[in-house]
Every structure is written in structure tokens, then in C-alpha cells.
XYZ file of C-alpha atoms in Angstrom:
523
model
C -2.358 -10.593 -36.183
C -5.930 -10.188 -37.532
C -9.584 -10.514 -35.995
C -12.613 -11.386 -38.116
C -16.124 -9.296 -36.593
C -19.165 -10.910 -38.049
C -22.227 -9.489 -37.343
C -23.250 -13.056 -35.600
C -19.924 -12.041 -33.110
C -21.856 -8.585 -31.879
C -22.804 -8.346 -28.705
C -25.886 -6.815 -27.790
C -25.535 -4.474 -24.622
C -28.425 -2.380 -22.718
C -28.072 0.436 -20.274
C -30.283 1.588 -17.369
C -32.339 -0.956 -15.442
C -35.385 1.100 -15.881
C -35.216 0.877 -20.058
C -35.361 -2.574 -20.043
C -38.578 -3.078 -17.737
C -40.708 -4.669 -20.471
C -40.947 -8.313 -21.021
C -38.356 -9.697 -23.620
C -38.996 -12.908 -25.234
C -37.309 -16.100 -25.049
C -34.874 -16.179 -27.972
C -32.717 -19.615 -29.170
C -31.027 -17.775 -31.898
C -30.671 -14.305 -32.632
C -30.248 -12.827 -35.960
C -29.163 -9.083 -35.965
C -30.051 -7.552 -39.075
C -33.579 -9.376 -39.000
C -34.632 -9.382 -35.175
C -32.157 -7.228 -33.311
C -34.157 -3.582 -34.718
C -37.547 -5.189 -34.272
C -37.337 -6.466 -30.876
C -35.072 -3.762 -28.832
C -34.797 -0.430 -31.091
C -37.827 0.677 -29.613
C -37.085 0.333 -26.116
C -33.406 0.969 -26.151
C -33.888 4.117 -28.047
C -32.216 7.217 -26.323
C -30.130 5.463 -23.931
C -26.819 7.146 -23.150
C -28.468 10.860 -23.968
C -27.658 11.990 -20.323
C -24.569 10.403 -20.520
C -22.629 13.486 -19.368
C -25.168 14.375 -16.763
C -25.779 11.031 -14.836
C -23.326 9.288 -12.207
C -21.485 5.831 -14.005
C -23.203 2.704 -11.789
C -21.563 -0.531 -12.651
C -23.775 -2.414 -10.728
C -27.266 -0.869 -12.119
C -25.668 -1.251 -15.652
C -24.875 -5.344 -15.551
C -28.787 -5.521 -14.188
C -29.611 -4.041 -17.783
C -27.791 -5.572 -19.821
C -29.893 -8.137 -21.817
C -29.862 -12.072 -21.954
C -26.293 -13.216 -24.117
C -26.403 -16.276 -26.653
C -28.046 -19.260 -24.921
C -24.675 -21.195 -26.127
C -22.328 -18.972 -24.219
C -24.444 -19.121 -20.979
C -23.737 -22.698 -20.085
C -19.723 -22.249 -21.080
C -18.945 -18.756 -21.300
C -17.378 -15.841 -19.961
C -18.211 -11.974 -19.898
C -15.888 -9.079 -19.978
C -17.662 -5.871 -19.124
C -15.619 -2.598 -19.433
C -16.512 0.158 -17.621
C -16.734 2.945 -20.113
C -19.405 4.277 -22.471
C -19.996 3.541 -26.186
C -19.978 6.005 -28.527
C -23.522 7.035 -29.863
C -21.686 7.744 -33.848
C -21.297 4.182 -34.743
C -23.425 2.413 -37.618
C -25.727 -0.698 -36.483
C -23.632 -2.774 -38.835
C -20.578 -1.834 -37.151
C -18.253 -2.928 -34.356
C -18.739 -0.896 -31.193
C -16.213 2.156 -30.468
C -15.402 3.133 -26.965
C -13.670 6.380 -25.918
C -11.261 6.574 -22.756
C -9.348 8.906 -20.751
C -5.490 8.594 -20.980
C -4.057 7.733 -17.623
C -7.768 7.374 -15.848
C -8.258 3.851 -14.051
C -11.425 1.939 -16.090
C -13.134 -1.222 -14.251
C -13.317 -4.326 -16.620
C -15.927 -7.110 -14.696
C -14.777 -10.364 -15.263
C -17.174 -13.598 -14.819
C -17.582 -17.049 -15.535
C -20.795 -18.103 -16.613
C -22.664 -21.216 -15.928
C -21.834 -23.963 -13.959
C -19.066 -23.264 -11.853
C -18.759 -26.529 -9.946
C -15.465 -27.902 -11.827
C -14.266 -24.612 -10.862
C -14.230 -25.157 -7.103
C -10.472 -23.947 -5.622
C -9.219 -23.403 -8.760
C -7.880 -20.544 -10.494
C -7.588 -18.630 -13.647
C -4.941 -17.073 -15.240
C -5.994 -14.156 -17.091
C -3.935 -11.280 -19.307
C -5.489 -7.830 -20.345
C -3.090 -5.941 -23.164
C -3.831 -3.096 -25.654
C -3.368 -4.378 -29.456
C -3.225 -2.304 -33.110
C -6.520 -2.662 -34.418
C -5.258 -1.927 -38.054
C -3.751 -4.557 -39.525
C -0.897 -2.268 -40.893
C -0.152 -1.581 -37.803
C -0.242 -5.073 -36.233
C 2.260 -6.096 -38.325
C 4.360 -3.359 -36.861
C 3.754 -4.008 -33.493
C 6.961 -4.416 -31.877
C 8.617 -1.667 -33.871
C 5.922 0.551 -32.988
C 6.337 -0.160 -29.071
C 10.089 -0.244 -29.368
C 9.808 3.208 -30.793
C 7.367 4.526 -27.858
C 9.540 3.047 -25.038
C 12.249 4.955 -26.581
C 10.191 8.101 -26.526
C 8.705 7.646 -23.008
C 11.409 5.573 -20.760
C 10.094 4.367 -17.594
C 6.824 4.360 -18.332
C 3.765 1.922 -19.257
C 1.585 1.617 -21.967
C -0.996 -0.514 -19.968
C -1.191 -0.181 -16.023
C -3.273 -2.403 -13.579
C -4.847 0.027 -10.404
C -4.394 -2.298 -8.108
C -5.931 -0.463 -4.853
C -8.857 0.006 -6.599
C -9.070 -3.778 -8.319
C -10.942 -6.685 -6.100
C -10.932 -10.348 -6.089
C -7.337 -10.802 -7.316
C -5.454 -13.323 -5.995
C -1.885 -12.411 -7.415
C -0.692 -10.214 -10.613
C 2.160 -10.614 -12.638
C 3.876 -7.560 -14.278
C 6.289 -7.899 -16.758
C 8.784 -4.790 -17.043
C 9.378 -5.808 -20.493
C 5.651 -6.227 -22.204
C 4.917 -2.287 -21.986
C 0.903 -3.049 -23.143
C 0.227 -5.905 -21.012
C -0.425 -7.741 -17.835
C -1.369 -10.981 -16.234
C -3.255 -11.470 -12.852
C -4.542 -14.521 -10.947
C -8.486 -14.712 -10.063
C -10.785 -16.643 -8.665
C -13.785 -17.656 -10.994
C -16.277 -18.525 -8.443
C -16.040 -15.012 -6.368
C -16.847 -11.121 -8.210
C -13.678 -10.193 -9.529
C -12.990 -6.940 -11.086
C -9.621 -5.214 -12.165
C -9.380 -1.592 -12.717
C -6.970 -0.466 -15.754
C -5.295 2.515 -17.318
C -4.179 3.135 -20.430
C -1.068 5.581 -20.881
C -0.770 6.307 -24.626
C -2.946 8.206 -26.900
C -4.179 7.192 -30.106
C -2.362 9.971 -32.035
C 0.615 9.008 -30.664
C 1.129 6.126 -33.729
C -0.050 8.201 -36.320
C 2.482 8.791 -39.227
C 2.257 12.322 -39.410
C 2.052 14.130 -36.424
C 1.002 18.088 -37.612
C -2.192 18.582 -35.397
C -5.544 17.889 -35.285
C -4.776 13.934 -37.253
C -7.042 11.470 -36.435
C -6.095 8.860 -33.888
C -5.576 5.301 -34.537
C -7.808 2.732 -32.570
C -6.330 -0.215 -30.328
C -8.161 -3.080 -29.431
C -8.292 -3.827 -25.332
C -8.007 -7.467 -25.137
C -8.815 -10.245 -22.356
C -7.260 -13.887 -22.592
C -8.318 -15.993 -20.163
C -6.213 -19.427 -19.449
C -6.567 -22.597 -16.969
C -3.624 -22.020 -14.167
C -1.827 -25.202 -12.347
C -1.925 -26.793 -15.493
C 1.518 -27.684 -17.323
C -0.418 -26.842 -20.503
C -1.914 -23.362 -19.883
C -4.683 -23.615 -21.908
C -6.289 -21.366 -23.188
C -10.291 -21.260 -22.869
C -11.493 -17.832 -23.866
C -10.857 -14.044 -25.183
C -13.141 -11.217 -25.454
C -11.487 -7.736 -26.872
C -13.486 -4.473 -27.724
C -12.081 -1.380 -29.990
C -11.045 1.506 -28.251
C -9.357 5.164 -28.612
C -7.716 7.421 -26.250
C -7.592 10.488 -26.007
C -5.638 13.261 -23.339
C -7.686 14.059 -19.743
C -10.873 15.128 -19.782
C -10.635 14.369 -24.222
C -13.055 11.481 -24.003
C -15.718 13.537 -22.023
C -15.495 16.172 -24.958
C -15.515 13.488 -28.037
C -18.902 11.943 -26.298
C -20.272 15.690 -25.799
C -19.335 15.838 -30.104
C -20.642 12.917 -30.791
C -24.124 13.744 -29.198
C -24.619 16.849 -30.565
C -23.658 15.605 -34.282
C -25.950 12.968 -33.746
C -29.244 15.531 -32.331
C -28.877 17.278 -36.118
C -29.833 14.247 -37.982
C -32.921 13.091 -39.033
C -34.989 10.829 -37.269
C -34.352 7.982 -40.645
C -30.631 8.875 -39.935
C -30.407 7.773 -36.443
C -31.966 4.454 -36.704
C -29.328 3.435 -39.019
C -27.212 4.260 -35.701
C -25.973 2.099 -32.216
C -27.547 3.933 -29.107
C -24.830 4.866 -26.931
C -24.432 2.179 -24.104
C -23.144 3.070 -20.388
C -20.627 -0.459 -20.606
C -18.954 -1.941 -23.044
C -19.423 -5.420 -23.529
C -15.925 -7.346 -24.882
C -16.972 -9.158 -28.206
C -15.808 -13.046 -27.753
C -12.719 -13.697 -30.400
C -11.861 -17.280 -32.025
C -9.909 -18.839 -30.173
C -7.601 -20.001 -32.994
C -7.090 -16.439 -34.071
C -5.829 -15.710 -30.626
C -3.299 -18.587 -30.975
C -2.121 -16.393 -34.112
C -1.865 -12.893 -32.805
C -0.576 -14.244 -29.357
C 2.107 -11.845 -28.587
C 5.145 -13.620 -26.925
C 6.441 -10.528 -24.711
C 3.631 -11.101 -22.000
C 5.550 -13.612 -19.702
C 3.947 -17.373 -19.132
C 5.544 -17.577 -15.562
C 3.522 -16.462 -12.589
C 4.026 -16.674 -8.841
C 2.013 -19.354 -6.740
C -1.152 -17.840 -5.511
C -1.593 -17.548 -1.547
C -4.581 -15.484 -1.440
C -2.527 -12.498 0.625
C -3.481 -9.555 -0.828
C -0.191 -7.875 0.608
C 2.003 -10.060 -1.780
C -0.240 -8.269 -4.704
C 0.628 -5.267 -3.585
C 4.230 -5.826 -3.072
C 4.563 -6.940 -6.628
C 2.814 -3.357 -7.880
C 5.345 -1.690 -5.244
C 8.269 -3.691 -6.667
C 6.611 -2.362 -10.597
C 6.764 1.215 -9.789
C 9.341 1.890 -7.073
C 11.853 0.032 -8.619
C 12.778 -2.064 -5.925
C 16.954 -2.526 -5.920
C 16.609 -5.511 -3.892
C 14.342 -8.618 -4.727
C 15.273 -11.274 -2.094
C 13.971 -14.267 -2.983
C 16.042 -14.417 -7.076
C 18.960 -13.334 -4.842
C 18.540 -16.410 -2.898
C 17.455 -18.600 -6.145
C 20.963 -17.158 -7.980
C 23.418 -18.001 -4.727
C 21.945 -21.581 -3.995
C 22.426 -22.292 -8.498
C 26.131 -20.885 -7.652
C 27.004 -23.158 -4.875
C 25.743 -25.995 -6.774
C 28.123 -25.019 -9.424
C 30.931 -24.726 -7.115
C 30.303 -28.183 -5.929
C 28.645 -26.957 -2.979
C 31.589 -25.085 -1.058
C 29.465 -21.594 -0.944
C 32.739 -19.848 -2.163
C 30.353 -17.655 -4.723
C 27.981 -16.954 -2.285
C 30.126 -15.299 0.364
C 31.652 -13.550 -2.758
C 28.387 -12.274 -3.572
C 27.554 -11.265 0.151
C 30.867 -9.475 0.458
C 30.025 -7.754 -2.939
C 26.629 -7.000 -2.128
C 27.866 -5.241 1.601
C 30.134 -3.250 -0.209
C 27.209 -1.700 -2.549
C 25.082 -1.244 0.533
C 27.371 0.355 2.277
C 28.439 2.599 -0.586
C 24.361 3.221 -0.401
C 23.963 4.233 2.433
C 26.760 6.526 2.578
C 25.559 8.523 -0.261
C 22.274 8.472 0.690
C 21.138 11.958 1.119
C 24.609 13.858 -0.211
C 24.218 15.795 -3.065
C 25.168 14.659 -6.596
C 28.473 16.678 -7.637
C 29.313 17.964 -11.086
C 32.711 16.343 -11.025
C 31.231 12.632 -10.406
C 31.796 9.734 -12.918
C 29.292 7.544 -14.382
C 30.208 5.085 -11.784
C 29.314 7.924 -9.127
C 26.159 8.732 -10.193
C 24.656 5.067 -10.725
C 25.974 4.549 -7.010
C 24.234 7.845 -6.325
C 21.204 6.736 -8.220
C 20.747 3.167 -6.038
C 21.723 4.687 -2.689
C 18.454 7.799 -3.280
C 16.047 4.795 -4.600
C 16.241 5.682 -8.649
C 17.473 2.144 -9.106
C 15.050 1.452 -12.140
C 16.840 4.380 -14.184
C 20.150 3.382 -13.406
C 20.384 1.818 -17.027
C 19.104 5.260 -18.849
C 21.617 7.171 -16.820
C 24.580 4.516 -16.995
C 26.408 6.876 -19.238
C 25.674 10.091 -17.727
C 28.130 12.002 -15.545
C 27.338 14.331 -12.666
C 27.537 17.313 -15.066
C 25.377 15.482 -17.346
C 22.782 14.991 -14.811
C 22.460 17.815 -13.384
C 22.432 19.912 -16.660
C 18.916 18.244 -17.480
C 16.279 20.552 -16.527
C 13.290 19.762 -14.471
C 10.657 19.109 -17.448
C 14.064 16.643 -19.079
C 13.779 14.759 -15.901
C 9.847 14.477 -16.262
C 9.694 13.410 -19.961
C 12.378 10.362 -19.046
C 11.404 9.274 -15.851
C 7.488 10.378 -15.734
C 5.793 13.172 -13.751
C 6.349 11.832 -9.685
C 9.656 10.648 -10.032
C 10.789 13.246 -12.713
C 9.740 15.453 -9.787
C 11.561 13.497 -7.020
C 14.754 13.077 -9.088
C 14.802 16.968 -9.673
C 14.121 17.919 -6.428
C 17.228 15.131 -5.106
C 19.833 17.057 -7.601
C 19.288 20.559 -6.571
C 19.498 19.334 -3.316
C 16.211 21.240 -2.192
C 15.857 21.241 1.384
C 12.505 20.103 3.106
C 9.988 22.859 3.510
C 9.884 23.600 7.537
C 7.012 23.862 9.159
C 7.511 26.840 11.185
C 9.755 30.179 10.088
C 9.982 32.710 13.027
C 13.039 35.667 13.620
C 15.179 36.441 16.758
C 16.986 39.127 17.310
C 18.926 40.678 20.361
C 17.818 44.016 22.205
C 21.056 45.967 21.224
C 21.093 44.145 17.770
C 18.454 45.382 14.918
C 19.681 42.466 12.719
C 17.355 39.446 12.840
C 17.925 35.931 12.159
C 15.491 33.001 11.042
C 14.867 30.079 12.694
C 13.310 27.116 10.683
C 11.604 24.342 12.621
C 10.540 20.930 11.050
C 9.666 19.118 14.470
C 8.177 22.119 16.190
C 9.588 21.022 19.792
C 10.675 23.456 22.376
C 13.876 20.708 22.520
C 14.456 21.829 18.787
C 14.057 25.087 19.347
C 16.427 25.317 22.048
C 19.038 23.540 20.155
C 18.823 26.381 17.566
C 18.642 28.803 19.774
C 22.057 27.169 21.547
C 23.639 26.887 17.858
C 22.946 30.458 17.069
C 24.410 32.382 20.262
C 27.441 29.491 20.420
C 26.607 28.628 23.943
C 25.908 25.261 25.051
C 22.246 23.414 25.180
C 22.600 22.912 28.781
C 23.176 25.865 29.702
C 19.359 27.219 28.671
C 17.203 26.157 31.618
C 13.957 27.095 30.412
C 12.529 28.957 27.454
C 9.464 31.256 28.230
C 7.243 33.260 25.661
C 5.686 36.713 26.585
C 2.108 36.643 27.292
C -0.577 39.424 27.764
C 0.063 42.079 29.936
C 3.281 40.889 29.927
C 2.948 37.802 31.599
C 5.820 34.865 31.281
C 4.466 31.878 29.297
C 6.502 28.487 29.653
C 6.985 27.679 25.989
C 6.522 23.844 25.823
C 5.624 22.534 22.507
C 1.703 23.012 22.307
C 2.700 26.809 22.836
C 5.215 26.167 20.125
C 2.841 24.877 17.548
C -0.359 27.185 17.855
C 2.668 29.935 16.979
C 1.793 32.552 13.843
C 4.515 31.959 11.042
C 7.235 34.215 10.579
C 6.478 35.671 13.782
C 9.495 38.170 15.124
C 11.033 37.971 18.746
C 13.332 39.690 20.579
C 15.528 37.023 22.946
C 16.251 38.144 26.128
C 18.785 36.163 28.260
C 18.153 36.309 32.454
C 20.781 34.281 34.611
C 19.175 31.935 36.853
C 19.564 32.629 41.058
C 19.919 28.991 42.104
C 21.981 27.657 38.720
C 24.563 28.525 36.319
C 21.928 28.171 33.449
C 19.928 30.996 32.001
C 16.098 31.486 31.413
C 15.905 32.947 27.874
C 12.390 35.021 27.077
C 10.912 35.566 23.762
C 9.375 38.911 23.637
C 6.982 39.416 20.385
C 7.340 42.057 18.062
C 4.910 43.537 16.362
């Protein structure tokens, strides 16, 4: 796995609309070390220094981008990442952008020129994050192997798919951690928003503080779709680093302040920091060797339902026990293989009731120390932590629950780290109302929690609490100002203060056997 960055490769990239508002001259053919300073250091001087101050504008940044090669115009594509270049990197150098780990990052895909041939068709596209080292790319696998093992569960590259447009389908693969394939339509705006999980210090080989972080390269490969061949017509990449929240916004806020202490001479041997990264084009027979075959080939038939995208991203994260359709692929393959008698498939539906009905019955119970390892992954399934059954398949009950709450976090992630924690200590759900009753001749209260906030519910409790029977409570009244008797009903019920205290006062009806119970406040 190696790229090659000539200086003919480069990119040149612009910011604000209103730098670029000179006329620029027709160019055929650009050279950078002889043209590149002459033509656009002048006016592009100083872009990015109110970097931290000014609100990002994808839109206003494309407008000021200047005119690519003429050769890539007619057949071409552009990748446009939505992050700012660093302002510390050498003219002669490859561009270095700083991100945010776990922050979602637009990257602006389009195809340029004529896009007649490209009429109802669609592209196949795959974004991944790549070593940019070449000591490390031969350790690429190793080095992912190691980091799944470090943080199970979890992603190194993520597609935001609420916030992404003009997908038609995407494709995750639980298996390529730093990669992803989606389905998009060249002749409409597409975009696809991304986040990147690791850190770059993360595959550094000593880890002591304060080492410096190794690069990746974020990479775009673009291939024909409906074809049996899968072709691929184009890749763009760009070198990155991440850093922890908020770590990118500081290294910028460094890099600008190293940068106003040098010289005047100094800085225009220096790249002006850009508001976009633009993704350098790579060879497309260098792709062809640094291809990386974890990022599956197979994608599902596009329908342009958006819902279907974002059932696959539920399917990603949730860890969806049940996928119907390979349940229905895998019975009709067994009754062909049985000669058609369907003797596998009801064997597989009277297997698959049992589990569900072991499901559901543990659904909600609490997880006991005394369970087996066959417990606990039924356990797991029936409380939707079916994607961790496999880290936990060894694990008894007393296992389980003697992981803490920041264990649980660190294997499964901060949400359902949370959730899982939260299932095994069997925490009850916070009510929305707390209020105490007592009885006249009885100075001990007891609390009443409410998650519904109905006067039904409340008279249920009410019922459980002095061991009489629901029907035998007629009507439950609240006392007003001045005394006054106020029908509770549940609007009374819900404007009540919490933890409010109330002493219950029974009064026998004249024309029933049921009793009208008042609530007098305390205060």
C-alpha cells in the first residue's frame, strides 16, 4: 500500500468568495512551483486567519474555490471535505487537515462534466480511513485487529446518515471497522457526512503522553454499479489527523499563533490555511494495489426509499437480532437441499419460536448471579444486546454483573454501556411524580410514585396501599382554598408540586357502598 504525491497531483483550493473577486486568467497547464506563487499568493494571502471566529459555509466555500485542471473538468470528479487545512504546512507539501474525533464532517461528492451517459445510473462509492506511513500500511490489519480488540463494538469510520443527502442506499460492513460503501446518484448534489472514531495517538508505539500522532489518509473510491465488472473510475484521498473533542479547534488556534511569530519571508514559504479540503486525485493503478479486501463488493439493489437507508444504519447500531429477508434466503437453500419437503424449515420455525418465546419471557427480569452462560446470552437477545452476545458468550451472571459501569462503557461504547448497566442493576424508571400520604391518626407517611400521572393510577395505588379494593373508591377529591373540595381528575393531577405531602381522609358515600377519599395538603 503506497501513494506517490507529485507536486503536478496538488490541488489548488481557495476560501471565501469575496478573496477571489479579481479576474483569474485562463490557464491550459499549471505549473506550481513556477505559476502557482505568482498568480494567487497575493490574493489568497491571509485566508483562514478568522478561522476560529467565522461560521463554516459549505456552500460559500465551493463558490471560491478556483478553476481545477482543464483535463479533469470534462472527466472528473471532486471530493470536497468539509474541514479546514492547517495554516503550518510547507508550499511543497501535501495538505494536512485536522478533525474532531467522533464529530460528523461533510465530504461533497460530484461528477464533473458531461453527465449525459450518466442518466438513471448509479455509482457505487466507498469512503475508508488508511495508514499514511508506509510502516504502518503494511501493518494494517494487525493494527485494526489490535484496536477492535481494545474497543469491541465500536467503529473506526461511521457514516451520519440523518445528516447525509442524496444517497440512494449504504452498505455497512460489521467486519471492515474503517470503511463504508453507499449508493449515489451522480446527476443530483450528493453529500455524506462522516465521523471518525479513533485518534491518531492511538497507533503510536509508545504511548507515555504528549507523542505525536500518526496521520491516516481519508480515502474516496468511486466505482460504476449494475455492472458485473465494478469498475473502478476514480479516487481522491487527503491526509488527515485526529485528535479528542474540541483537540482540532486547539491544534488550529497553535498553529496560527506559531505561524503570526514568523517573518514575513517565512510565511510565504507556507500553504494559507483553506476553509475545505480538496481530496488530491490518486492513480488509479495504485488503488488497485492498496485495495483493501475487508470492504464488502456486495450491495443491496437501490430503490430510492430513503427508509431502507435508514433501516440498514438501524440494523448497524442496534444490532438487530432478526434480519428477515437472509432468514428467508437460508430456509428456501434448506428446502432445496431437502429435496423440497420443507422438513428444515419447520425445524427452523419451531427453533426460532422457542428462542422468541424464551425472549420474551425474560424480557424485562433481572439478570441473576447464579445464571449460566446460556442464561445470560438468552438474557442478552430477549433486552436487545444481541450484537454483544459473542463478547459475553462466556460470561456468567456473576461475571456480568461484577463489571462495573465504566467496564460496560469501554466494551460496548458510551449509550449502550449505559443501557446495559442500567438493565443489570435493574434500575427502575424515574417517575414522574413523588408525593406522601399519610392517615390522620398515623404520623408515618408513605410515597406514592406516579409514571402516568392519571387519577386511575393514582387510585390504584391508593387501593394497593390501604388493601381495599379499586371499586370501592368512588371519587378522589383534593382540598382547595378555603377549604373547598377539588375533583382530582388528571389535569389537577399533573399541575401537582413534587413531593407534595397529604393527609387521606376516607368519607363513606350516602347513596353507595363506595367511599369518597380527600387529600388534604400539608404544609
Amino acid at each position: 500500500m503506497s501513494f506517490g504525491w507529485s507536486l503536478n497531483d496538488v490541488v489548488t483550493q481557495g476560501s471565501k468568495r469575496s478573496k477571489m473577486s479579481h479576474h483569474v486568467p485562463t490557464i491550459t497547464s499549471w505549473d506550481i512551483n513556477d505559476s502557482l506563487a505568482a498568480d494567487f499568493d497575493g490574493s489568497l494571502s491571509g485566508l483562514g486567519s478568522e478561522l476560529g471566529t467565522t461560521s463554516y459555509n459549505m456552500s460559500e466555500a465551493l463558490l471560491a474555490l478556483p478553476v481545477f485542471k482543464s483535463e479533469n473538468l470534462d472527466n472528473g470528479f471532486q471530493y470536497i471535505l468539509g474541514a479546514a487545512t492547517s495554516p503550518a504546512v510547507k508550499l511543497n507539501e501535501e495538505t494536512l487537515t485536522y478533525l474532531n474525533q467522533g464529530q460528523s464532517y461533510e465530504i461533497k461528492l460530484k461528477k464533473l462534466g458531461d453527465l449525459s451517459d450518466f442518466q438513471g445510473k448509479y455509482l457505487r462509492s466507498i469512503v475508508k480511513i488508511c495508514f499514511h506511513e508506509r510502516r504502518l500500511q503494511y501493518m494494517e490489519r494487525e493494527q485494526i485487529d489490535s484496536w477492535r480488540n481494545t474497543r469491541p463494538g465500536e467503529r473506526i469510520l461511521d457514516i451520519d446518515v440523518p445528516l447525509s443527502y442524496g444517497l440512494v442506499d449504504v452498505n455497512i460492513d460489521r467486519d471492515c471497522l474503517n470503511g463504508t460503501e453507499f449508493i449515489w446518484d451522480p446527476t443530483k448534489e450528493t453529500g455524506v457526512y462522516v465521523r471518525v472514531n479513533c485518534i491518531s495517538t492511538e497507533f503510536t508505539a509508545k504511548k507515555h503522553g504528549g507523542e505525536k500522532g500518526v496521520p491516516f489518509r481519508l480515502q474516496v473510491e468511486s466505482y460504476t454499479y449494475e455492472d458485473r465488472d465494478n469498475k473502478l473510475i476514480h479516487c481522491g484521498s487527503c491526509q488527515i489527523k485526529v485528535f479528542k473533542p474540541k483537540g482540532a479547534d486547539r491544534k488550529h488556534k497553535t498553529d496560527r499563533e506559531k505561524m503570526d511569530k514568523r517573518t514575513e519571508a517565512e510565511k510565504e514559504k507556507y500553504q494559507p490555511s483553506y476553509e475545505c479540503t480538496v481530496l488530491t486525485e490518486v492513480p488509479l493503478d495504485q488503488v488497485a494495489n492498496i485495495a483493501t479486501p475487508s470492504v464488502s463488493v456486495s450491495v443491496k439493489s437501490p430503490n430510492n426509499s430513503f427508509a431502507n437507508l435508514t433501516q440498514s444504519f438501524s440494523d448497524m447500531h442496534a444490532g438487530s437480532p432478526i434480519q428477515k429477508k437472509p432468514q428467508a434466503d437460508e430456509d428456501d437453500d434448506s428446502s432445496s437441499c431437502n429435496g423440497g419437503s420443507g422438513s428444515s424449515k419447520k425445524l427452523k420455525s419451531s427453533s426460532s419460536s422457542d428462542d422468541l418465546n424464551t425472549a420474551v419471557s425474560l424480557k424485562g427480569k433481572a439478570l441473576t448471579c447464579d445464571a449460566c452462560a446460556q442464561e445470560v446470552t438468552a438474557w442478552l437477545q430477549a433486552n436487545r444486546f444481541s450484537s454483544y452476545k459473542q463478547i459475553f458468550q462466556n460470561f456468567s451472571g456473576a461475571d456480568l454483573l461484577r463489571l462495573t459501569r465504566d467496564d460496560l462503557i469501554q466494551i460496548c461504547g458510551l449509550a449502550d454501556g449505559i443501557r446495559l448497566n442500567n438493565a443489570l442493576q435493574s434500575k427502575a424508571i424515574r417517575p414522574r411524580l413523588i408525593i406522601y400520604v399519610c392517615q390522620e391518626s398515623d404520623s408515618v407517611y408513605h410515597a406514592l410514585y406516579l409514571e402516568h400521572l392519571t387519577s386511575q393510577e393514582l387510585l390504584e395505588k391508593l387501593a394497593k396501599l390501604y388493601n381495599v379494593s379499586g371499586e370501592q373508591i368512588g371519587e378522589l377529591y383534593c382540598q382547595g382554598p378555603s377549604g373547598i373540595y377539588v375533583l382530582l381528575n388528571d389535569e389537577v393531577l399533573q399541575n401537582m408540586s413534587e413531593q407534595s405531602r397529604f393527609c387521606v381522609e376516607a368519607m363513606k358515600s350516602e347513596t353507595s357502598d363506595q367511599y369518597k377519599v380527600l387529600l388534604k395538603s400539608i404544609s
